[in-house]
Amino acid sequence: MNQQNFPVQVAPLESCREPGPEERSMLRKVLDRVGQYCQSRSLFVLHYCTGCGAIELPPSMTSRFDLERVGMQPMVTPRQADILLITGYLSVKTLKRVILTYEQMQSPKYVMGFGSCTINGGMYWNSYATVKRLGDYIPVDTYIAGCMPRPEAIQQGFLDLIERIDGGRAVAWKDYYRNYDRYLGHQQHLFGRDWLTPTDVVGEAAHYRLAGDGTLGPHTALLDQYAGYHQAWGVPREQYAELEASS
Amino acid sequence: MDFDWQHMLIELLVMPTLAFVVGLVMVLMARRLRARIERRVGPPFWQPLWDILKLYSKRTQVSHGHMHEISIIVLLGGMIAMEVFLPVPGFDTFAHHGDALTLIYLMMVPTLGMALGVSACANPNGSIGIARALTAMLAYDVPFIITVAGAAMLYGTTSLPEIIAIQQQQGLEGWGAVQMPLLALAALISMQAMLGKEPFEIYVAPAEIATGPMTEMSGKFLGSMFIMQCFQLYTVSVLYTTLFLGGGENWATFLIKIFVVVAIPMTLTNIFPRYKTEAVVAWLWKWPTAIALVGLFVVMMR
Ligand code: SF4
């Protein structure tokens, strides 16, 4: 990682490292364990229902299968949610919203890809407008195969996720901070090089000591380059052309 | 007046803790009731506690500035102050120093604290939510204050421990609910609005304004909101029990009474849709206020 080229400074890697299990004090270990257990037993779900799979959610939530038994509750804003449930295919346009939503959620956060569309494009595999692999753009914890998966499969997926959170193995969200450059690269490939989100992921990674080797790179450098030209989104066409020519 | 410092200190620590624990069980009861009405099983016993611990153990916490953080302290501080002034069996040192009017004042503090925090978040859903919450407060306070005035007139005092003592001396006939049934009914309705439950659930409204004041709250901030909910259920039910159901002779009857009181709005909330904001104000200023005024008239005619 070559830091001189980037105006955004991330603290040197050594201090960015999380303390390993053997370095933690006894109290810290106990607290972490309690936290982990509570995180696995209380999950607030944000449904992103643009795909057809959403129709299988009401039966899983209501009296037939009742997911509240395992502590799952629907929530309405990304700030409050733990699980982002992507219920099916995403078009290029809706993927933007998913990324904005994902970045607003508070870690630890989990993403669940729902149906074969999120895995490999499903029956839209040759469509020009849909996203083929969700895992390229945001880190996904669990996929549920099927077109569409039945409530039993959905429940099994949730139970698996709960088990992995309890065991401390559901850490895909850390990957987003550690390898932000790679995810951002895929996003820029779809949305253009001036793609920018309101959440400062690099800053967050540095603040919470989650940065890794792949946090900064050529793609995050583009982020800085275009940030000056942006107010929110969308650079005026002429400016964009100038930039394209100069770079 | 001589102060028993030790006793007071213990009370300061024990009463909010008790309120929190009882409140947690009340939240659990509310969720289980909802589940049963929808023919579901409902959450496990420790769920409310797990939710709060989970929210506090979030790794990243978004704060929207100092005002956002201070507001949470104002909100919880107001709630804790309220718990201390409530008379419960065995602990009423502070209740002797405050009275019903103190509580009415303190009841506004959490809502105002919430308004401070939401203004720092600058989320339109939050602003709409808090505007609705303050409007609702204007609406339900009118019948509620008439009710408290009626009770004060009947018992000749605003001191809550004295009100309890008077009711307990006279037995079941002395209960506020028997002496002034109309006021008790009006208070029940304004309690429903105070807890923000359907049909008066205008400021949370998840499907409409994305939980209003809580839209931008995440992690520990949302956790504090959940704690506030526990305190709120406890406060309102204890106040109602004190004014109308003769308070608690001992902890057993006290707990039974407050849980029955909470069960009423929690059941009703599941069978009603939501009013519009202006309809809530119109309805609360019309029916419960009219009932409370008639009740007040009856009390004054005695
Ligand atoms: S996997 Fe099947 S059911 Fe799910 S969104 Fe794709 S086409 Fe629809």
XYZ file of C-alpha atoms and ligand atoms in Angstrom:
557
model
C 0.000 0.000 0.000
C 1.484 3.282 -1.052
C 0.202 5.965 1.242
C 1.948 8.994 -0.261
C -0.322 9.043 -3.271
C -3.504 9.405 -1.262
C -4.589 12.487 0.607
C -6.653 10.328 2.989
C -4.293 9.092 5.659
C -5.067 5.860 7.379
C -3.160 5.145 10.576
C -0.298 2.667 10.102
C -1.530 -0.892 9.959
C -0.065 -1.991 13.272
C -2.358 0.289 15.277
C -5.300 -0.551 13.045
C -5.182 -4.128 14.073
C -7.885 -5.441 16.393
C -6.559 -7.093 19.550
C -6.347 -10.830 19.026
C -8.224 -13.239 21.272
C -5.164 -14.022 23.400
C -4.380 -10.329 24.001
C -7.755 -9.458 25.479
C -8.266 -9.188 29.221
C -10.587 -11.623 30.972
C -13.272 -8.958 31.444
C -13.087 -7.987 27.788
C -13.473 -11.628 26.790
C -16.553 -12.065 28.965
C -18.122 -8.859 27.689
C -17.381 -9.766 24.075
C -18.930 -13.163 24.581
C -22.095 -11.688 26.127
C -22.281 -9.158 23.309
C -21.890 -11.861 20.707
C -24.600 -13.968 22.265
C -27.002 -11.024 22.416
C -26.177 -10.123 18.825
C -27.095 -13.610 17.733
C -30.337 -13.669 19.713
C -31.681 -10.286 18.706
C -31.754 -9.514 15.015
C -33.550 -6.585 13.468
C -34.230 -7.176 9.813
C -34.450 -4.595 7.080
C -36.227 -6.010 4.053
C -35.128 -4.750 0.703
C -38.029 -6.076 -1.302
C -37.580 -5.287 -4.964
C -37.350 -8.906 -6.075
C -40.138 -11.451 -6.251
C -38.798 -13.419 -3.260
C -40.368 -10.922 -0.877
C -43.638 -12.793 -1.118
C -42.210 -15.616 0.986
C -41.456 -13.298 3.894
C -44.961 -12.752 5.278
C -45.445 -16.504 5.880
C -42.082 -16.695 7.644
C -42.850 -13.711 9.848
C -46.476 -14.401 10.713
C -48.315 -17.131 12.552
C -47.295 -20.093 10.402
C -43.573 -19.960 11.141
C -43.199 -16.950 13.486
C -39.610 -15.765 13.283
C -40.031 -13.691 16.449
C -39.403 -16.952 18.317
C -35.725 -16.648 17.452
C -35.643 -12.924 18.181
C -36.086 -11.525 14.690
C -38.088 -8.402 14.199
C -38.714 -6.287 11.130
C -37.251 -2.786 11.420
C -37.863 0.119 9.130
C -34.679 2.147 8.905
C -31.106 1.083 8.083
C -29.807 2.757 11.237
C -31.740 0.355 13.432
C -31.272 -2.809 11.426
C -28.763 -5.648 11.743
C -29.645 -7.769 8.731
C -30.107 -6.442 5.234
C -32.256 -8.875 3.363
C -31.949 -8.645 -0.412
C -34.924 -10.546 -1.671
C -34.042 -11.275 -5.266
C -32.730 -9.560 -8.349
C -31.230 -6.094 -8.240
C -31.097 -3.780 -11.192
C -28.189 -1.390 -11.585
C -30.426 1.373 -10.299
C -31.630 -0.445 -7.188
C -28.108 -1.637 -6.372
C -27.150 1.995 -5.771
C -29.845 2.260 -3.124
C -28.750 -1.015 -1.572
C -25.189 0.242 -1.216
C -26.326 3.525 0.322
C -28.522 1.568 2.728
C -25.781 -0.891 3.573
C -23.305 1.833 4.389
C -25.767 3.525 6.723
C -26.224 0.401 8.808
C -24.250 0.019 12.007
C -21.728 -2.792 12.369
C -21.876 -5.640 13.061
C -24.219 -5.952 10.120
C -25.126 -8.909 8.004
C -26.327 -9.241 4.440
C -28.442 -12.077 3.242
C -28.775 -12.844 -0.451
C -32.086 -14.395 -1.121
C -32.804 -16.520 -4.188
C -30.612 -17.524 -7.100
C -30.748 -14.032 -8.610
C -28.368 -12.735 -5.967
C -26.015 -15.680 -6.423
C -25.477 -15.803 -10.168
C -28.166 -13.731 -11.789
C -30.754 -16.522 -11.731
C -33.136 -16.425 -14.599
C -32.033 -12.871 -15.395
C -28.459 -14.007 -16.015
C -28.383 -12.583 -19.526
C -30.218 -9.363 -18.790
C -28.258 -6.173 -19.406
C -29.859 -4.368 -16.485
C -29.491 -6.715 -13.535
C -26.634 -7.365 -11.176
C -25.233 -10.870 -11.451
C -23.320 -11.389 -8.237
C -24.342 -9.388 -5.216
C -21.170 -10.453 -3.405
C -19.059 -8.333 -5.749
C -20.572 -5.085 -4.532
C -21.235 -5.652 -0.834
C -20.052 -8.519 1.373
C -22.725 -11.182 1.782
C -22.905 -13.475 4.807
C -25.403 -16.054 3.672
C -27.075 -16.962 0.437
C -30.307 -18.884 0.286
C -30.617 -20.804 -2.949
C -33.906 -21.371 -4.686
C -36.198 -19.557 -7.043
C -37.822 -18.621 -4.793
C -36.763 -20.240 -1.501
C -39.561 -21.625 0.659
C -40.105 -20.332 4.211
C -38.462 -23.507 5.553
C -35.305 -22.699 3.594
C -35.427 -19.094 4.757
C -35.666 -20.224 8.350
C -32.782 -22.594 7.917
C -30.762 -19.739 6.467
C -31.551 -17.552 9.457
C -30.690 -20.325 11.897
C -27.351 -20.845 10.162
C -26.653 -17.153 10.372
C -27.538 -17.101 14.074
C -25.197 -19.979 14.712
C -22.377 -18.247 12.883
C -22.913 -14.952 14.699
C -22.875 -16.797 18.002
C -19.612 -18.453 17.053
C -18.113 -15.153 15.942
C -17.835 -16.332 12.346
C -20.223 -13.902 10.642
C -17.620 -11.232 9.934
C -18.274 -10.365 6.300
C -18.891 -6.752 7.345
C -15.243 -6.413 8.333
C -14.296 -7.419 4.819
C -16.007 -4.318 3.473
C -13.658 -2.133 5.504
C -10.557 -4.233 4.887
C -11.044 -4.619 1.150
C -13.022 -1.478 0.442
C -10.970 -0.749 -2.633
C -12.068 -3.953 -4.332
C -15.771 -3.431 -3.607
C -15.521 0.199 -4.655
C -13.828 -0.875 -7.874
C -16.751 -3.107 -8.776
C -19.175 -0.339 -7.900
C -17.291 2.157 -10.051
C -17.278 -0.304 -12.882
C -21.074 -0.167 -12.910
C -21.827 3.388 -11.879
C -18.937 5.266 -13.420
C -15.726 6.598 -11.931
C -17.433 9.526 -10.213
C -19.491 7.251 -7.958
C -19.584 8.594 -4.402
C -21.610 7.711 -1.312
C -22.302 10.028 1.617
C -20.727 7.611 4.113
C -16.982 8.001 4.585
C -16.070 4.319 4.698
C -12.316 4.939 4.745
C -12.672 7.315 7.673
C -14.850 4.839 9.524
C -12.355 2.058 8.923
C -9.595 4.201 10.400
C -11.689 5.334 13.357
C -12.832 1.861 14.362
C -9.461 0.285 13.607
C -10.856 -1.913 10.886
C -8.609 -0.828 8.031
C -6.575 -3.436 6.197
C -4.235 -3.798 3.283
C -7.044 -3.435 0.774
C -8.741 -0.417 2.294
C -6.934 2.101 0.126
C -6.048 1.648 -3.501
C -6.469 3.076 -6.973
C -10.248 3.190 -6.643
C -10.359 5.083 -3.376
C -7.910 7.504 -4.981
C -10.545 8.221 -7.614
C -12.949 8.894 -4.772
C -10.735 11.746 -3.614
C -10.179 13.019 -7.091
C -13.875 13.386 -7.792
C -14.920 14.469 -4.305
C -13.826 18.027 -5.038
C -16.124 18.250 -8.029
C -19.152 16.865 -6.272
C -21.721 18.609 -4.233
C -23.791 15.480 -3.788
C -23.965 13.182 -6.761
C -23.666 13.862 -10.420
C -20.876 15.970 -11.860
C -22.007 18.342 -14.583
C -21.445 16.744 -17.965
C -18.821 19.238 -19.218
C -16.716 18.927 -16.096
C -16.931 15.178 -16.300
C -15.670 15.214 -19.858
C -12.758 17.443 -18.823
C -11.849 15.101 -16.043
C -12.040 12.109 -18.307
C -9.697 13.810 -20.765
C -7.198 14.834 -18.108
C -6.926 11.479 -16.365
C -37.354 17.969 58.476
C -34.647 15.409 59.111
C -33.259 13.414 56.230
C -32.294 9.806 56.465
C -29.395 9.940 54.020
C -28.721 6.244 53.876
C -32.294 5.353 53.170
C -32.539 8.045 50.515
C -29.411 6.869 48.768
C -30.650 3.305 48.661
C -33.959 4.499 47.295
C -32.232 6.567 44.615
C -30.447 3.467 43.384
C -33.087 0.830 43.911
C -36.158 2.527 42.496
C -34.918 3.145 38.925
C -33.461 -0.367 38.826
C -36.732 -1.870 39.952
C -38.596 0.243 37.445
C -36.305 -0.968 34.676
C -36.694 -4.643 35.580
C -40.471 -4.421 35.910
C -40.555 -2.409 32.682
C -38.642 -5.122 30.853
C -41.189 -7.714 31.913
C -43.956 -5.349 30.817
C -42.390 -5.020 27.371
C -42.169 -8.788 27.185
C -45.818 -9.062 28.181
C -46.824 -6.546 25.546
C -44.961 -8.445 22.826
C -46.329 -11.807 23.943
C -49.861 -10.377 24.045
C -49.440 -9.108 20.516
C -48.112 -12.492 19.414
C -51.016 -14.365 21.008
C -53.548 -12.078 19.390
C -51.885 -12.779 16.037
C -51.771 -16.512 16.899
C -48.028 -16.613 17.172
C -45.775 -17.911 19.921
C -43.935 -14.684 20.589
C -40.424 -13.870 21.765
C -38.484 -15.809 24.431
C -38.373 -14.549 28.019
C -35.080 -12.655 27.842
C -35.763 -11.029 24.475
C -36.250 -7.412 25.702
C -32.956 -7.594 27.608
C -31.125 -9.170 24.675
C -32.373 -6.413 22.395
C -31.019 -3.693 24.658
C -27.673 -5.416 25.264
C -27.316 -6.051 21.550
C -27.884 -2.388 20.747
C -25.305 -1.293 23.308
C -22.756 -3.772 21.961
C -22.835 -2.447 18.396
C -19.337 -1.821 17.089
C -19.999 1.397 15.185
C -22.230 4.067 16.679
C -23.324 7.062 14.659
C -23.658 10.214 16.716
C -25.098 13.370 15.215
C -23.281 15.802 17.445
C -23.203 16.777 21.088
C -26.873 17.716 21.219
C -27.778 14.212 20.120
C -25.834 12.743 23.024
C -27.028 15.241 25.611
C -30.624 14.669 24.571
C -30.370 11.002 25.504
C -29.177 11.980 28.963
C -32.008 14.500 29.349
C -34.480 11.868 28.240
C -33.273 9.126 30.569
C -32.626 11.596 33.380
C -36.209 12.836 33.226
C -37.436 9.272 33.313
C -35.246 8.294 36.263
C -36.317 11.392 38.205
C -39.897 10.356 37.627
C -39.325 6.819 38.927
C -37.887 8.210 42.140
C -40.972 10.302 42.871
C -43.424 7.436 42.389
C -44.762 5.839 45.575
C -44.233 2.078 45.615
C -44.635 -0.220 48.625
C -41.714 0.243 50.970
C -40.118 3.141 49.100
C -41.840 6.494 49.421
C -39.383 8.918 51.008
C -39.120 10.972 47.844
C -42.804 10.605 47.061
C -43.540 12.493 50.283
C -41.489 15.418 49.040
C -42.962 15.560 45.554
C -46.575 15.262 44.460
C -48.791 14.724 41.426
C -47.930 18.165 40.048
C -44.197 17.402 40.161
C -44.870 14.298 38.146
C -46.915 16.161 35.564
C -43.984 18.513 35.036
C -41.438 15.736 34.878
C -43.535 13.818 32.370
C -42.820 16.443 29.728
C -39.036 16.256 30.129
C -38.456 13.028 28.132
C -40.479 14.254 25.162
C -38.610 17.543 25.157
C -35.300 15.702 25.433
C -36.285 13.606 22.462
C -37.136 16.786 20.524
C -33.626 18.136 21.194
C -32.014 14.977 19.912
C -34.153 14.747 16.824
C -33.411 18.340 15.898
C -29.714 17.405 15.910
C -30.359 14.473 13.556
C -31.980 16.692 10.901
C -34.022 13.893 9.431
C -37.377 14.965 7.959
C -39.118 11.833 9.220
C -37.789 12.569 12.676
C -38.984 16.172 12.597
C -42.448 15.130 11.519
C -42.454 12.501 14.237
C -41.451 14.840 17.020
C -43.910 17.501 15.860
C -46.598 14.847 16.090
C -45.391 13.742 19.520
C -45.624 17.278 20.868
C -49.042 17.727 19.282
C -50.195 14.493 20.880
C -48.876 15.741 24.195
C -51.035 18.862 23.891
C -53.999 16.634 23.123
C -53.767 14.059 25.924
C -52.592 16.452 28.625
C -55.977 18.240 28.709
C -58.058 15.240 29.872
C -55.151 14.013 31.995
C -54.793 17.255 33.941
C -58.544 17.502 34.485
C -58.396 13.957 35.865
C -55.564 14.744 38.260
C -57.407 17.890 39.364
C -60.534 15.813 40.033
C -58.573 13.290 42.082
C -56.891 16.060 44.059
C -60.286 17.603 44.770
C -61.800 14.306 45.913
C -58.969 13.374 48.280
C -58.170 16.935 49.315
C -54.457 16.544 48.603
C -52.015 16.178 45.711
C -49.536 14.102 47.699
C -49.479 10.615 46.215
C -48.657 8.667 49.424
C -51.547 10.419 51.183
C -53.891 9.576 48.318
C -52.879 5.932 48.681
C -53.345 6.019 52.442
C -56.865 7.490 52.112
C -57.876 4.832 49.564
C -56.462 1.983 51.605
C -58.239 3.109 54.782
C -61.634 2.919 53.100
C -61.059 -0.402 51.386
C -62.508 -1.214 47.988
C -65.159 1.526 48.180
C -62.441 4.082 48.653
C -60.696 3.250 45.384
C -60.611 6.092 42.920
C -62.083 3.895 40.206
C -65.205 3.334 42.367
C -65.443 6.887 43.669
C -65.003 8.590 40.304
C -65.496 6.062 37.494
C -65.824 8.720 34.791
C -62.458 10.234 35.621
C -60.919 6.765 35.710
C -62.240 6.097 32.207
C -60.914 9.406 30.877
C -57.529 8.693 32.434
C -57.474 5.259 30.815
C -57.986 6.814 27.403
C -55.350 9.491 27.904
C -53.001 6.783 29.170
C -53.390 5.019 25.836
C -52.359 8.224 24.093
C -49.548 8.848 26.553
C -48.027 5.480 25.725
C -48.400 6.289 22.021
C -50.414 3.183 21.237
C -52.944 2.725 18.478
C -55.320 4.366 17.726
C -53.118 7.254 18.926
C -49.834 5.897 17.618
C -49.176 8.908 15.421
C -45.561 9.653 16.170
C -43.982 6.214 15.788
C -45.977 5.061 12.754
C -43.350 2.713 11.245
C -45.097 2.277 7.933
C -45.645 5.992 7.453
C -42.765 8.034 8.879
C -40.282 5.213 9.656
C -40.611 5.318 13.475
C -40.489 9.122 13.568
C -38.157 10.329 16.336
C -36.217 7.064 16.249
C -35.401 7.153 12.525
C -31.784 8.224 12.971
C -31.212 6.488 16.285
C -28.843 3.583 16.129
C -26.893 1.446 18.560
C -26.796 2.854 22.070
C -29.177 5.672 21.173
C -31.875 3.239 20.119
C -31.021 1.139 23.166
C -31.725 4.148 25.378
C -35.031 4.570 23.608
C -35.868 0.964 24.447
C -34.972 1.609 28.084
C -37.177 4.677 28.008
C -40.039 2.528 26.807
C -39.641 0.268 29.859
C -39.671 3.277 32.178
C -42.653 4.767 30.388
C -44.815 1.662 30.771
C -43.878 1.429 34.436
C -44.460 5.120 35.227
C -47.823 5.390 33.587
C -49.151 2.190 35.142
C -47.929 3.098 38.643
C -49.467 6.532 38.379
C -52.794 5.083 37.305
C -52.698 2.482 40.071
C -51.927 5.168 42.623
C -54.733 7.486 41.608
C -57.484 4.981 40.917
C -56.668 1.489 42.190
C -55.593 2.211 45.757
C -51.853 1.849 45.198
C -50.118 -1.260 46.432
C -50.562 -2.697 49.934
C -47.603 -4.957 49.295
C -45.488 -5.910 46.298
C -47.713 -8.821 45.275
C -50.923 -6.828 44.881
C -48.960 -3.884 43.524
C -47.424 -5.915 40.714
C -50.735 -7.549 39.843
C -52.398 -4.155 39.622
C -49.775 -2.498 37.438
C -49.586 -5.447 35.064
C -53.368 -5.480 34.646
C -53.277 -1.745 33.953
C -50.621 -2.182 31.259
C -52.415 -5.135 29.701
C -55.445 -2.977 28.820
C -53.791 -0.535 26.369
C -51.489 -3.274 25.075
C -54.488 -5.382 24.102
C -56.473 -2.526 22.630
C -53.537 -1.403 20.528
C -53.634 -4.599 18.501
C -57.201 -4.188 17.332
C -57.151 -0.587 16.192
C -55.699 1.116 13.138
C -54.171 4.569 13.455
C -55.874 7.961 13.502
C -54.553 10.942 11.620
C -52.848 13.630 13.721
C -55.668 16.145 13.560
C -58.197 13.388 14.254
C -56.288 12.432 17.400
C -56.383 15.987 18.698
C -60.048 16.417 17.813
C -60.981 13.086 19.359
C -59.011 13.569 22.565
C -60.278 17.098 23.082
C -63.828 15.933 22.494
C -64.542 12.586 24.161
C -62.125 12.008 27.043
C -62.177 15.716 27.861
C -65.980 15.726 27.960
C -66.037 12.593 30.100
C -63.414 14.067 32.423
C -65.345 17.341 32.736
C -68.568 15.513 33.627
C -66.575 13.445 36.112
C -65.098 16.595 37.607
C -68.578 18.078 37.888
C -69.810 14.981 39.733
C -66.862 15.168 42.130
C -67.501 18.860 42.799
C -71.225 18.276 43.453
C -70.553 15.937 46.366
S -34.439 -15.916 -7.603
Fe -36.345 -16.296 -8.690
S -37.937 -15.648 -7.245
Fe -36.014 -14.734 -6.556
S -35.961 -12.714 -7.516
Fe -34.869 -14.117 -8.870
S -36.433 -14.771 -10.361
Fe -37.517 -13.897 -8.593
